[in-house]
Amino acid sequence: MCSLKDNIRRIRPASDGLILELKSAHPPSLEGRAGCETWSVDFSPDGSWFAWSMGHGIVWVIAWPLRHDKVNRVEIALESNRQDKTLNCGQTVWGLAFGPRPSKTPAPGEKAASCERESSRLLLATGLDNGVIKIWDVVTGQPRFDLKGHEGIARDLVFTPNEKLTLISSSRDKTLRIWDLTQKGEKEPHVLSGHKDWVSCCSVSPDCSMIASVGRFDRMVCLWSLRSYTFIRNLTGINHKTFYLLASCDFSPDGALLATAAFSGSSWWIDLWDPYTAQKLSTLMDCSEMYGQNQISSLRFSPGGLQLAIVTEDRALQMWEPGQRGMVMQTKEDRTSNGLCCNFHPQGGVVATGTRDGHVRFWMVPRSVPSLCHLCRSVLRHSVSTHQVEALPIPRRILEFLTYRDIPDHSEARSDRSSDEEE
């Protein structure tokens, strides 16, 4: 395996926000073949590590940030315990996640202690082709133990954001499993059953009360209780197409919104839901006039909740701010962008995207200053449910703002955006 410096294409800041691209060192005979894909990327909770599945069972863990000097060379922090690490998982890696994850709202004085505990026991979970979840020690780069139970690909992994070693996994065996990593795989996990086909993505609410999961082919958006390990409801609404596939889901940082991504033919759309009432609040719909399929692969809320990062088949990255018309950022149309996944740096400012070629790209996020209204709503909604907000004696306009019911639907045709870009 080549060193990191051998796999960096040096790129000067571009108008579309691309910072740099890391290329995996596949032999020429394997380039473009199945197994090269970067199915998952993730930053550690404190932002000091970055990991991506670079194909053929290899995960690369590198120290972050990558430092640019004045001649635009890229270097890695070379401290004794922070050199990049190559993890050979022996199977195709579909999902990965750092943990434990800190609480979204730590108590005063707990942040430093939390960071110290995190650095001493930082783990990386990798979901494999054979259903096994392998747990690694990030500092040493050595495997700790395996989690066995899934009978299909372990597709997506997420740690609960409460500083606990609780891992949620979704699989092509139609189930989700909740693992207690303090038991090192010796205790049977809680199994959530209800999907009729592959479970392609899962997400945990910031208060750790709910799990959301989407089934790619059964078209189910399920909510589960993380406290009682039971099924809550299936989110249903007006379908935009007769036949469609679900791709991804993510909770907003305050837990008041759940975003789901779906596609059908040459169109894709994002629905925003209220997870407490099951109400569909808004839809962003992309209508393309081209023939063939235009798949949406992944979406993620920014750490501040202002924006959604979107990866589609025809654009490497788009950024949408709910409530705003049009995208606040989008790369040029490119059918060979091959995007599969994305994730934000925990402090914001940078988005990483993975591709079918096994490469990863880093993008500069447009700077947005959140309004005081947005900050107040985020703090309130992190601890107050929709039902509790509705019970408050407040004007209707404020109620609609606090419950995100003031976000309009938005739909735009591809031909309109193309003409705008030409101008």
Tab-separated table of C-alpha atoms in Angstrom:
chain	number	residue	atom	x	y	z
A	1	MET	CA	0.000	0.000	0.000
A	2	CYS	CA	1.405	3.375	-0.942
A	3	SER	CA	1.714	6.215	1.528
A	4	LEU	CA	-0.892	8.951	1.700
A	5	LYS	CA	1.319	11.437	-0.134
A	6	ASP	CA	1.481	9.048	-3.107
A	7	ASN	CA	-2.313	9.162	-3.358
A	8	ILE	CA	-3.046	12.888	-3.289
A	9	ARG	CA	-3.952	14.808	-6.383
A	10	ARG	CA	-2.916	18.358	-5.481
A	11	ILE	CA	-5.673	20.795	-6.338
A	12	ARG	CA	-5.812	24.532	-5.843
A	13	PRO	CA	-9.076	25.918	-4.437
A	14	ALA	CA	-11.642	25.922	-7.253
A	15	SER	CA	-14.821	27.856	-7.840
A	16	ASP	CA	-16.928	24.788	-7.086
A	17	GLY	CA	-15.381	24.469	-3.607
A	18	LEU	CA	-13.172	21.417	-4.168
A	19	ILE	CA	-10.199	21.480	-1.768
A	20	LEU	CA	-8.416	18.246	-2.667
A	21	GLU	CA	-8.940	14.633	-3.675
A	22	LEU	CA	-7.368	11.514	-2.185
A	23	LYS	CA	-7.022	8.604	-4.574
A	24	SER	CA	-6.766	4.992	-3.458
A	25	ALA	CA	-3.824	2.953	-4.708
A	26	HIS	CA	-5.631	0.192	-6.589
A	27	PRO	CA	-3.656	-1.898	-9.084
A	28	PRO	CA	-4.522	-0.893	-12.688
A	29	SER	CA	-6.238	-4.253	-13.226
A	30	LEU	CA	-8.788	-3.437	-10.481
A	31	GLU	CA	-9.606	0.155	-11.439
A	32	GLY	CA	-13.297	0.602	-12.208
A	33	ARG	CA	-14.237	-2.928	-11.166
A	34	ALA	CA	-16.732	-3.889	-8.473
A	35	GLY	CA	-15.154	-3.768	-5.031
A	36	CYS	CA	-13.345	-0.441	-5.504
A	37	GLU	CA	-16.195	1.650	-4.093
A	38	THR	CA	-15.979	4.056	-1.164
A	39	TRP	CA	-19.291	3.194	0.452
A	40	SER	CA	-18.726	5.173	3.646
A	41	VAL	CA	-16.691	8.072	5.078
A	42	ASP	CA	-16.576	9.492	8.606
A	43	PHE	CA	-14.797	12.002	10.827
A	44	SER	CA	-14.047	11.240	14.465
A	45	PRO	CA	-16.221	13.147	16.970
A	46	ASP	CA	-13.435	15.623	17.785
A	47	GLY	CA	-12.478	15.991	14.110
A	48	SER	CA	-8.901	14.729	14.586
A	49	TRP	CA	-9.278	11.590	12.426
A	50	PHE	CA	-10.841	10.786	9.082
A	51	ALA	CA	-11.633	7.305	7.731
A	52	TRP	CA	-12.883	5.994	4.430
A	53	SER	CA	-13.497	2.568	2.918
A	54	MET	CA	-11.228	2.658	-0.117
A	55	GLY	CA	-12.299	-0.643	-1.656
A	56	HIS	CA	-11.186	-4.288	-1.584
A	57	GLY	CA	-11.521	-4.584	2.183
A	58	ILE	CA	-9.189	-1.687	3.041
A	59	VAL	CA	-10.028	1.208	5.366
A	60	TRP	CA	-7.647	4.136	5.598
A	61	VAL	CA	-7.569	6.206	8.786
A	62	ILE	CA	-5.681	9.500	8.545
A	63	ALA	CA	-4.955	12.334	10.955
A	64	TRP	CA	-6.935	15.493	10.303
A	65	PRO	CA	-6.465	18.247	9.293
A	66	LEU	CA	-4.396	17.883	6.164
A	67	ARG	CA	-2.100	20.900	6.234
A	68	HIS	CA	-1.479	23.079	3.192
A	69	ASP	CA	1.790	24.994	3.037
A	70	LYS	CA	2.473	28.071	0.939
A	71	VAL	CA	3.362	26.078	-2.196
A	72	ASN	CA	0.110	24.119	-1.932
A	73	ARG	CA	1.665	20.862	-0.820
A	74	VAL	CA	-0.397	18.603	1.399
A	75	GLU	CA	1.034	17.050	4.527
A	76	ILE	CA	-0.207	14.883	7.382
A	77	ALA	CA	0.360	15.501	11.082
A	78	LEU	CA	3.175	13.084	11.951
A	79	GLU	CA	2.902	12.825	15.698
A	80	SER	CA	3.903	9.451	17.073
A	81	ASN	CA	0.357	8.216	17.681
A	82	ARG	CA	-1.349	10.035	14.816
A	83	GLN	CA	0.220	8.554	11.713
A	84	ASP	CA	-2.173	7.272	9.053
A	85	LYS	CA	-3.224	3.662	9.444
A	86	THR	CA	-4.267	0.991	6.967
A	87	LEU	CA	-6.884	-1.453	8.262
A	88	ASN	CA	-7.269	-4.688	6.312
A	89	CYS	CA	-10.783	-5.959	6.990
A	90	GLY	CA	-10.612	-8.916	4.604
A	91	GLN	CA	-14.106	-8.190	3.250
A	92	THR	CA	-15.767	-5.356	1.340
A	93	VAL	CA	-16.465	-2.554	3.841
A	94	TRP	CA	-19.959	-1.070	3.450
A	95	GLY	CA	-20.361	1.023	6.576
A	96	LEU	CA	-18.055	2.598	9.137
A	97	ALA	CA	-18.454	4.822	12.176
A	98	PHE	CA	-16.292	6.361	14.892
A	99	GLY	CA	-17.408	6.141	18.484
A	100	PRO	CA	-18.287	6.853	21.166
A	101	ARG	CA	-20.090	10.051	20.153
A	102	PRO	CA	-20.457	12.906	22.660
A	103	SER	CA	-23.795	14.375	23.586
A	104	LYS	CA	-24.991	17.282	21.447
A	105	THR	CA	-25.408	19.405	24.562
A	106	PRO	CA	-22.738	18.461	27.142
A	107	ALA	CA	-23.052	19.881	30.618
A	108	PRO	CA	-20.689	22.754	31.517
A	109	GLY	CA	-17.205	21.535	32.437
A	110	GLU	CA	-17.710	18.111	30.862
A	111	LYS	CA	-16.305	18.900	27.415
A	112	ALA	CA	-12.609	18.578	28.317
A	113	ALA	CA	-13.148	15.382	30.273
A	114	SER	CA	-15.232	13.971	27.437
A	115	CYS	CA	-12.496	14.675	24.882
A	116	GLU	CA	-9.899	13.027	27.119
A	117	ARG	CA	-12.007	9.882	27.528
A	118	GLU	CA	-12.732	9.856	23.798
A	119	SER	CA	-9.075	9.981	22.756
A	120	SER	CA	-8.189	7.136	25.120
A	121	ARG	CA	-10.840	4.730	23.818
A	122	LEU	CA	-11.724	5.931	20.326
A	123	LEU	CA	-13.074	3.033	18.277
A	124	LEU	CA	-13.903	2.511	14.613
A	125	ALA	CA	-16.670	0.103	13.643
A	126	THR	CA	-16.602	-1.412	10.139
A	127	GLY	CA	-19.574	-3.247	8.596
A	128	LEU	CA	-18.510	-6.043	6.262
A	129	ASP	CA	-19.842	-7.960	3.299
A	130	ASN	CA	-20.367	-11.132	5.348
A	131	GLY	CA	-22.451	-9.327	7.997
A	132	VAL	CA	-19.681	-9.187	10.600
A	133	ILE	CA	-18.970	-5.843	12.300
A	134	LYS	CA	-15.287	-5.515	13.149
A	135	ILE	CA	-14.290	-3.105	15.929
A	136	TRP	CA	-10.874	-1.414	15.768
A	137	ASP	CA	-8.753	0.596	18.191
A	138	VAL	CA	-8.021	3.807	16.289
A	139	VAL	CA	-4.845	4.787	18.178
A	140	THR	CA	-3.131	1.400	17.742
A	141	GLY	CA	-4.786	0.380	14.465
A	142	GLN	CA	-5.439	-3.092	15.895
A	143	PRO	CA	-8.727	-5.080	15.861
A	144	ARG	CA	-10.477	-5.353	19.230
A	145	PHE	CA	-13.350	-7.776	18.640
A	146	ASP	CA	-16.080	-8.814	16.181
A	147	LEU	CA	-19.857	-8.471	16.387
A	148	LYS	CA	-21.649	-11.387	14.747
A	149	GLY	CA	-25.346	-11.870	14.115
A	150	HIS	CA	-26.326	-10.223	10.836
A	151	GLU	CA	-27.044	-12.681	8.040
A	152	GLY	CA	-26.509	-10.121	5.287
A	153	ILE	CA	-24.296	-7.145	4.475
A	154	ALA	CA	-23.858	-4.760	7.429
A	155	ARG	CA	-24.786	-1.713	5.365
A	156	ASP	CA	-24.869	1.243	7.777
A	157	LEU	CA	-23.502	1.938	11.258
A	158	VAL	CA	-24.041	4.769	13.746
A	159	PHE	CA	-23.081	5.309	17.393
A	160	THR	CA	-25.582	6.910	19.757
A	161	PRO	CA	-24.655	10.551	20.594
A	162	ASN	CA	-24.581	10.087	24.381
A	163	GLU	CA	-20.942	9.094	25.041
A	164	LYS	CA	-21.996	5.453	25.430
A	165	LEU	CA	-20.591	2.511	23.488
A	166	THR	CA	-23.931	1.743	21.876
A	167	LEU	CA	-23.825	0.938	18.166
A	168	ILE	CA	-26.784	0.727	15.760
A	169	SER	CA	-26.404	-1.362	12.604
A	170	SER	CA	-28.696	-1.873	9.609
A	171	SER	CA	-28.382	-4.795	7.236
A	172	ARG	CA	-29.580	-6.422	4.076
A	173	ASP	CA	-31.012	-9.177	6.278
A	174	LYS	CA	-33.981	-6.784	6.831
A	175	THR	CA	-33.098	-6.027	10.478
A	176	LEU	CA	-31.465	-3.433	12.683
A	177	ARG	CA	-29.412	-4.443	15.696
A	178	ILE	CA	-28.473	-2.491	18.820
A	179	TRP	CA	-25.101	-3.541	20.251
A	180	ASP	CA	-23.562	-2.840	23.661
A	181	LEU	CA	-19.854	-2.678	22.879
A	182	THR	CA	-18.879	-2.830	26.559
A	183	GLN	CA	-19.826	-6.514	26.314
A	184	LYS	CA	-17.366	-7.012	23.409
A	185	GLY	CA	-19.839	-9.046	21.376
A	186	GLU	CA	-20.576	-11.561	24.126
A	187	LYS	CA	-24.107	-10.257	24.751
A	188	GLU	CA	-26.896	-10.757	22.231
A	189	PRO	CA	-27.991	-7.476	20.635
A	190	HIS	CA	-31.534	-6.121	20.527
A	191	VAL	CA	-32.988	-6.982	17.106
A	192	LEU	CA	-35.498	-4.673	15.401
A	193	SER	CA	-37.574	-6.488	12.765
A	194	GLY	CA	-40.270	-5.035	10.533
A	195	HIS	CA	-38.690	-4.128	7.212
A	196	LYS	CA	-39.636	-6.331	4.281
A	197	ASP	CA	-36.355	-5.914	2.393
A	198	TRP	CA	-32.859	-4.414	2.653
A	199	VAL	CA	-32.392	-1.713	5.293
A	200	SER	CA	-30.115	0.728	3.508
A	201	CYS	CA	-29.636	3.494	6.101
A	202	CYS	CA	-30.267	4.344	9.752
A	203	SER	CA	-29.983	7.446	11.930
A	204	VAL	CA	-30.313	8.190	15.655
A	205	SER	CA	-32.105	11.244	17.041
A	206	PRO	CA	-29.865	13.646	19.035
A	207	ASP	CA	-31.715	12.896	22.296
A	208	CYS	CA	-31.285	9.148	21.679
A	209	SER	CA	-35.019	8.499	21.915
A	210	MET	CA	-35.599	7.331	18.325
A	211	ILE	CA	-33.992	5.454	15.470
A	212	ALA	CA	-35.010	6.112	11.873
A	213	SER	CA	-34.409	3.558	9.119
A	214	VAL	CA	-35.208	3.405	5.405
A	215	GLY	CA	-35.719	0.303	3.287
A	216	ARG	CA	-34.449	0.660	-0.245
A	217	PHE	CA	-36.948	-1.647	-1.919
A	218	ASP	CA	-39.804	-1.930	0.604
A	219	ARG	CA	-40.019	1.914	0.596
A	220	MET	CA	-40.601	2.016	4.349
A	221	VAL	CA	-39.455	4.890	6.552
A	222	CYS	CA	-39.591	3.377	10.025
A	223	LEU	CA	-39.260	5.002	13.427
A	224	TRP	CA	-38.192	2.881	16.405
A	225	SER	CA	-37.990	3.590	20.122
A	226	LEU	CA	-34.421	3.364	21.398
A	227	ARG	CA	-35.743	3.236	24.948
A	228	SER	CA	-38.131	0.296	24.590
A	229	TYR	CA	-36.677	-1.238	21.377
A	230	THR	CA	-40.102	-1.257	19.746
A	231	PHE	CA	-41.603	-0.106	16.454
A	232	ILE	CA	-43.282	3.323	16.605
A	233	ARG	CA	-44.630	4.029	13.106
A	234	ASN	CA	-44.029	3.971	9.376
A	235	LEU	CA	-43.955	7.443	7.810
A	236	THR	CA	-46.229	7.620	4.791
A	237	GLY	CA	-47.301	10.518	2.625
A	238	ILE	CA	-48.157	11.474	-0.931
A	239	ASN	CA	-45.847	9.503	-3.208
A	240	HIS	CA	-44.272	11.550	-5.997
A	241	LYS	CA	-43.884	8.480	-8.244
A	242	THR	CA	-45.584	5.103	-8.585
A	243	PHE	CA	-42.287	3.235	-8.303
A	244	TYR	CA	-39.329	4.656	-6.406
A	245	LEU	CA	-36.426	3.597	-4.196
A	246	LEU	CA	-35.355	5.046	-0.850
A	247	ALA	CA	-31.675	5.874	-0.400
A	248	SER	CA	-30.841	7.737	2.822
A	249	CYS	CA	-32.102	9.444	5.985
A	250	ASP	CA	-30.771	11.814	8.645
A	251	PHE	CA	-32.060	13.626	11.738
A	252	SER	CA	-31.430	17.345	12.081
A	253	PRO	CA	-29.090	18.304	14.956
A	254	ASP	CA	-32.045	19.459	17.069
A	255	GLY	CA	-34.039	16.291	16.332
A	256	ALA	CA	-37.088	18.213	15.090
A	257	LEU	CA	-36.676	17.144	11.450
A	258	LEU	CA	-36.058	13.870	9.669
A	259	ALA	CA	-34.866	14.086	6.060
A	260	THR	CA	-35.349	11.153	3.679
A	261	ALA	CA	-34.025	10.789	0.128
A	262	ALA	CA	-35.666	8.873	-2.724
A	263	PHE	CA	-35.365	8.601	-6.491
A	264	SER	CA	-37.240	7.260	-9.495
A	265	GLY	CA	-35.893	7.270	-13.033
A	266	SER	CA	-34.402	10.668	-13.800
A	267	SER	CA	-35.902	12.431	-10.739
A	268	TRP	CA	-35.000	12.520	-7.073
A	269	TRP	CA	-36.518	14.247	-4.064
A	270	ILE	CA	-35.978	14.922	-0.368
A	271	ASP	CA	-38.863	14.882	2.118
A	272	LEU	CA	-38.687	16.660	5.476
A	273	TRP	CA	-40.758	15.018	8.220
A	274	ASP	CA	-41.748	15.858	11.758
A	275	PRO	CA	-40.746	12.613	13.550
A	276	TYR	CA	-43.054	13.363	16.477
A	277	THR	CA	-46.284	13.825	14.489
A	278	ALA	CA	-45.383	11.894	11.296
A	279	GLN	CA	-46.361	14.981	9.276
A	280	LYS	CA	-44.584	15.641	5.998
A	281	LEU	CA	-43.485	19.267	6.232
A	282	SER	CA	-41.772	20.016	2.935
A	283	THR	CA	-40.309	18.489	-0.231
A	284	LEU	CA	-37.353	19.424	-2.399
A	285	MET	CA	-37.864	17.842	-5.812
A	286	ASP	CA	-35.393	17.716	-8.681
A	287	CYS	CA	-37.085	17.179	-12.052
A	288	SER	CA	-34.686	16.194	-14.817
A	289	GLU	CA	-35.637	15.993	-18.474
A	290	MET	CA	-32.769	13.653	-19.305
A	291	TYR	CA	-33.307	9.983	-20.030
A	292	GLY	CA	-32.057	7.266	-17.732
A	293	GLN	CA	-31.570	7.169	-13.988
A	294	ASN	CA	-30.457	10.033	-11.764
A	295	GLN	CA	-29.886	8.466	-8.379
A	296	ILE	CA	-29.564	10.324	-5.089
A	297	SER	CA	-27.091	8.432	-2.937
A	298	SER	CA	-26.690	10.279	0.342
A	299	LEU	CA	-27.715	13.296	2.428
A	300	ARG	CA	-26.443	14.792	5.675
A	301	PHE	CA	-27.420	17.752	7.851
A	302	SER	CA	-24.646	20.216	8.660
A	303	PRO	CA	-23.569	20.346	12.343
A	304	GLY	CA	-25.484	23.614	12.789
A	305	GLY	CA	-28.595	22.300	11.021
A	306	LEU	CA	-28.706	25.120	8.466
A	307	GLN	CA	-27.878	23.065	5.383
A	308	LEU	CA	-28.241	19.640	3.817
A	309	ALA	CA	-25.398	18.093	1.829
A	310	ILE	CA	-26.684	16.054	-1.128
A	311	VAL	CA	-24.798	13.564	-3.313
A	312	THR	CA	-26.420	12.553	-6.617
A	313	GLU	CA	-25.399	10.647	-9.709
A	314	ASP	CA	-25.069	13.763	-11.877
A	315	ARG	CA	-23.413	16.145	-9.378
A	316	ALA	CA	-20.610	15.469	-6.918
A	317	LEU	CA	-22.174	17.706	-4.238
A	318	GLN	CA	-25.084	20.067	-3.693
A	319	MET	CA	-25.969	22.128	-0.625
A	320	TRP	CA	-29.563	23.040	0.187
A	321	GLU	CA	-30.764	25.360	2.913
A	322	PRO	CA	-34.372	24.409	3.731
A	323	GLY	CA	-36.639	27.366	3.128
A	324	GLN	CA	-34.388	28.900	0.473
A	325	ARG	CA	-35.082	28.728	-3.252
A	326	GLY	CA	-32.375	26.904	-5.168
A	327	MET	CA	-29.096	25.480	-3.973
A	328	VAL	CA	-26.629	27.535	-1.958
A	329	MET	CA	-23.893	25.496	-3.650
A	330	GLN	CA	-23.715	22.910	-6.420
A	331	THR	CA	-20.891	21.452	-8.447
A	332	LYS	CA	-21.012	21.340	-12.217
A	333	GLU	CA	-23.199	18.720	-13.831
A	334	ASP	CA	-21.090	15.596	-14.386
A	335	ARG	CA	-22.519	12.153	-15.051
A	336	THR	CA	-19.147	10.611	-14.123
A	337	SER	CA	-18.988	12.121	-10.627
A	338	ASN	CA	-19.832	8.651	-9.199
A	339	GLY	CA	-20.766	9.978	-5.743
A	340	LEU	CA	-21.880	7.458	-3.112
A	341	CYS	CA	-21.673	9.022	0.363
A	342	CYS	CA	-20.935	12.202	2.297
A	343	ASN	CA	-20.230	13.441	5.810
A	344	PHE	CA	-19.524	16.764	7.521
A	345	HIS	CA	-16.564	17.591	9.687
A	346	PRO	CA	-17.993	17.918	13.234
A	347	GLN	CA	-17.029	21.608	13.389
A	348	GLY	CA	-18.484	22.223	9.922
A	349	GLY	CA	-16.730	24.007	7.089
A	350	VAL	CA	-15.781	20.847	5.190
A	351	VAL	CA	-17.730	18.002	3.577
A	352	ALA	CA	-16.125	14.724	2.525
A	353	THR	CA	-17.635	12.671	-0.319
A	354	GLY	CA	-16.789	9.138	-1.428
A	355	THR	CA	-16.990	7.786	-4.980
A	356	ARG	CA	-17.366	4.510	-6.855
A	357	ASP	CA	-13.683	4.714	-7.783
A	358	GLY	CA	-12.596	4.367	-4.167
A	359	HIS	CA	-11.559	8.017	-3.942
A	360	VAL	CA	-12.578	10.735	-1.498
A	361	ARG	CA	-12.992	14.469	-2.120
A	362	PHE	CA	-13.056	17.329	0.363
A	363	TRP	CA	-15.222	20.383	-0.315
A	364	MET	CA	-15.353	23.824	1.241
A	365	VAL	CA	-18.827	24.538	2.612
A	366	PRO	CA	-20.339	27.999	1.936
A	367	ARG	CA	-20.118	30.119	5.062
A	368	SER	CA	-23.497	30.872	6.613
A	369	VAL	CA	-24.106	32.774	9.824
A	370	PRO	CA	-27.157	31.354	11.602
A	371	SER	CA	-29.750	33.860	12.696
A	372	LEU	CA	-30.596	34.356	16.365
A	373	CYS	CA	-34.052	32.921	15.623
A	374	HIS	CA	-32.507	29.732	14.222
A	375	LEU	CA	-30.189	29.332	17.219
A	376	CYS	CA	-33.032	29.819	19.692
A	377	ARG	CA	-35.215	27.308	17.840
A	378	SER	CA	-32.411	24.743	17.754
A	379	VAL	CA	-31.781	24.989	21.494
A	380	LEU	CA	-35.487	24.785	22.307
A	381	ARG	CA	-36.278	21.882	19.947
A	382	HIS	CA	-33.407	19.769	21.192
A	383	SER	CA	-35.286	19.226	24.453
A	384	VAL	CA	-38.911	20.036	23.571
A	385	SER	CA	-41.091	17.842	21.328
A	386	THR	CA	-43.600	19.098	18.780
A	387	HIS	CA	-46.497	18.160	21.056
A	388	GLN	CA	-45.018	20.229	23.876
A	389	VAL	CA	-44.513	23.205	21.549
A	390	GLU	CA	-48.123	22.960	20.342
A	391	ALA	CA	-49.309	23.214	23.942
A	392	LEU	CA	-47.584	26.570	24.452
A	393	PRO	CA	-49.778	29.739	24.403
A	394	ILE	CA	-47.878	31.390	21.555
A	395	PRO	CA	-48.973	33.105	18.297
A	396	ARG	CA	-49.580	30.873	15.283
A	397	ARG	CA	-46.720	32.373	13.302
A	398	ILE	CA	-44.199	31.566	16.049
A	399	LEU	CA	-45.681	28.078	16.397
A	400	GLU	CA	-45.202	27.415	12.686
A	401	PHE	CA	-41.612	28.621	12.893
A	402	LEU	CA	-40.752	26.487	15.926
A	403	THR	CA	-42.286	23.388	14.327
A	404	TYR	CA	-40.684	24.010	10.876
A	405	ARG	CA	-44.090	24.266	9.224
A	406	ASP	CA	-43.039	27.469	7.492
A	407	ILE	CA	-40.708	25.675	5.022
A	408	PRO	CA	-42.277	25.776	1.528
A	409	ASP	CA	-42.098	22.968	-1.014
A	410	HIS	CA	-39.540	23.553	-3.723
A	411	SER	CA	-39.296	22.021	-7.179
A	412	GLU	CA	-37.161	23.067	-10.096
A	413	ALA	CA	-36.521	21.621	-13.532
A	414	ARG	CA	-33.013	20.710	-14.663
A	415	SER	CA	-33.345	22.770	-17.842
A	416	ASP	CA	-33.961	25.924	-15.752
A	417	ARG	CA	-30.794	25.404	-13.709
A	418	SER	CA	-28.735	24.733	-16.817
A	419	SER	CA	-29.763	28.038	-18.349
A	420	ASP	CA	-28.919	29.842	-15.112
A	421	GLU	CA	-25.426	28.293	-15.072
A	422	GLU	CA	-24.787	29.377	-18.659
A	423	GLU	CA	-25.609	32.954	-17.741
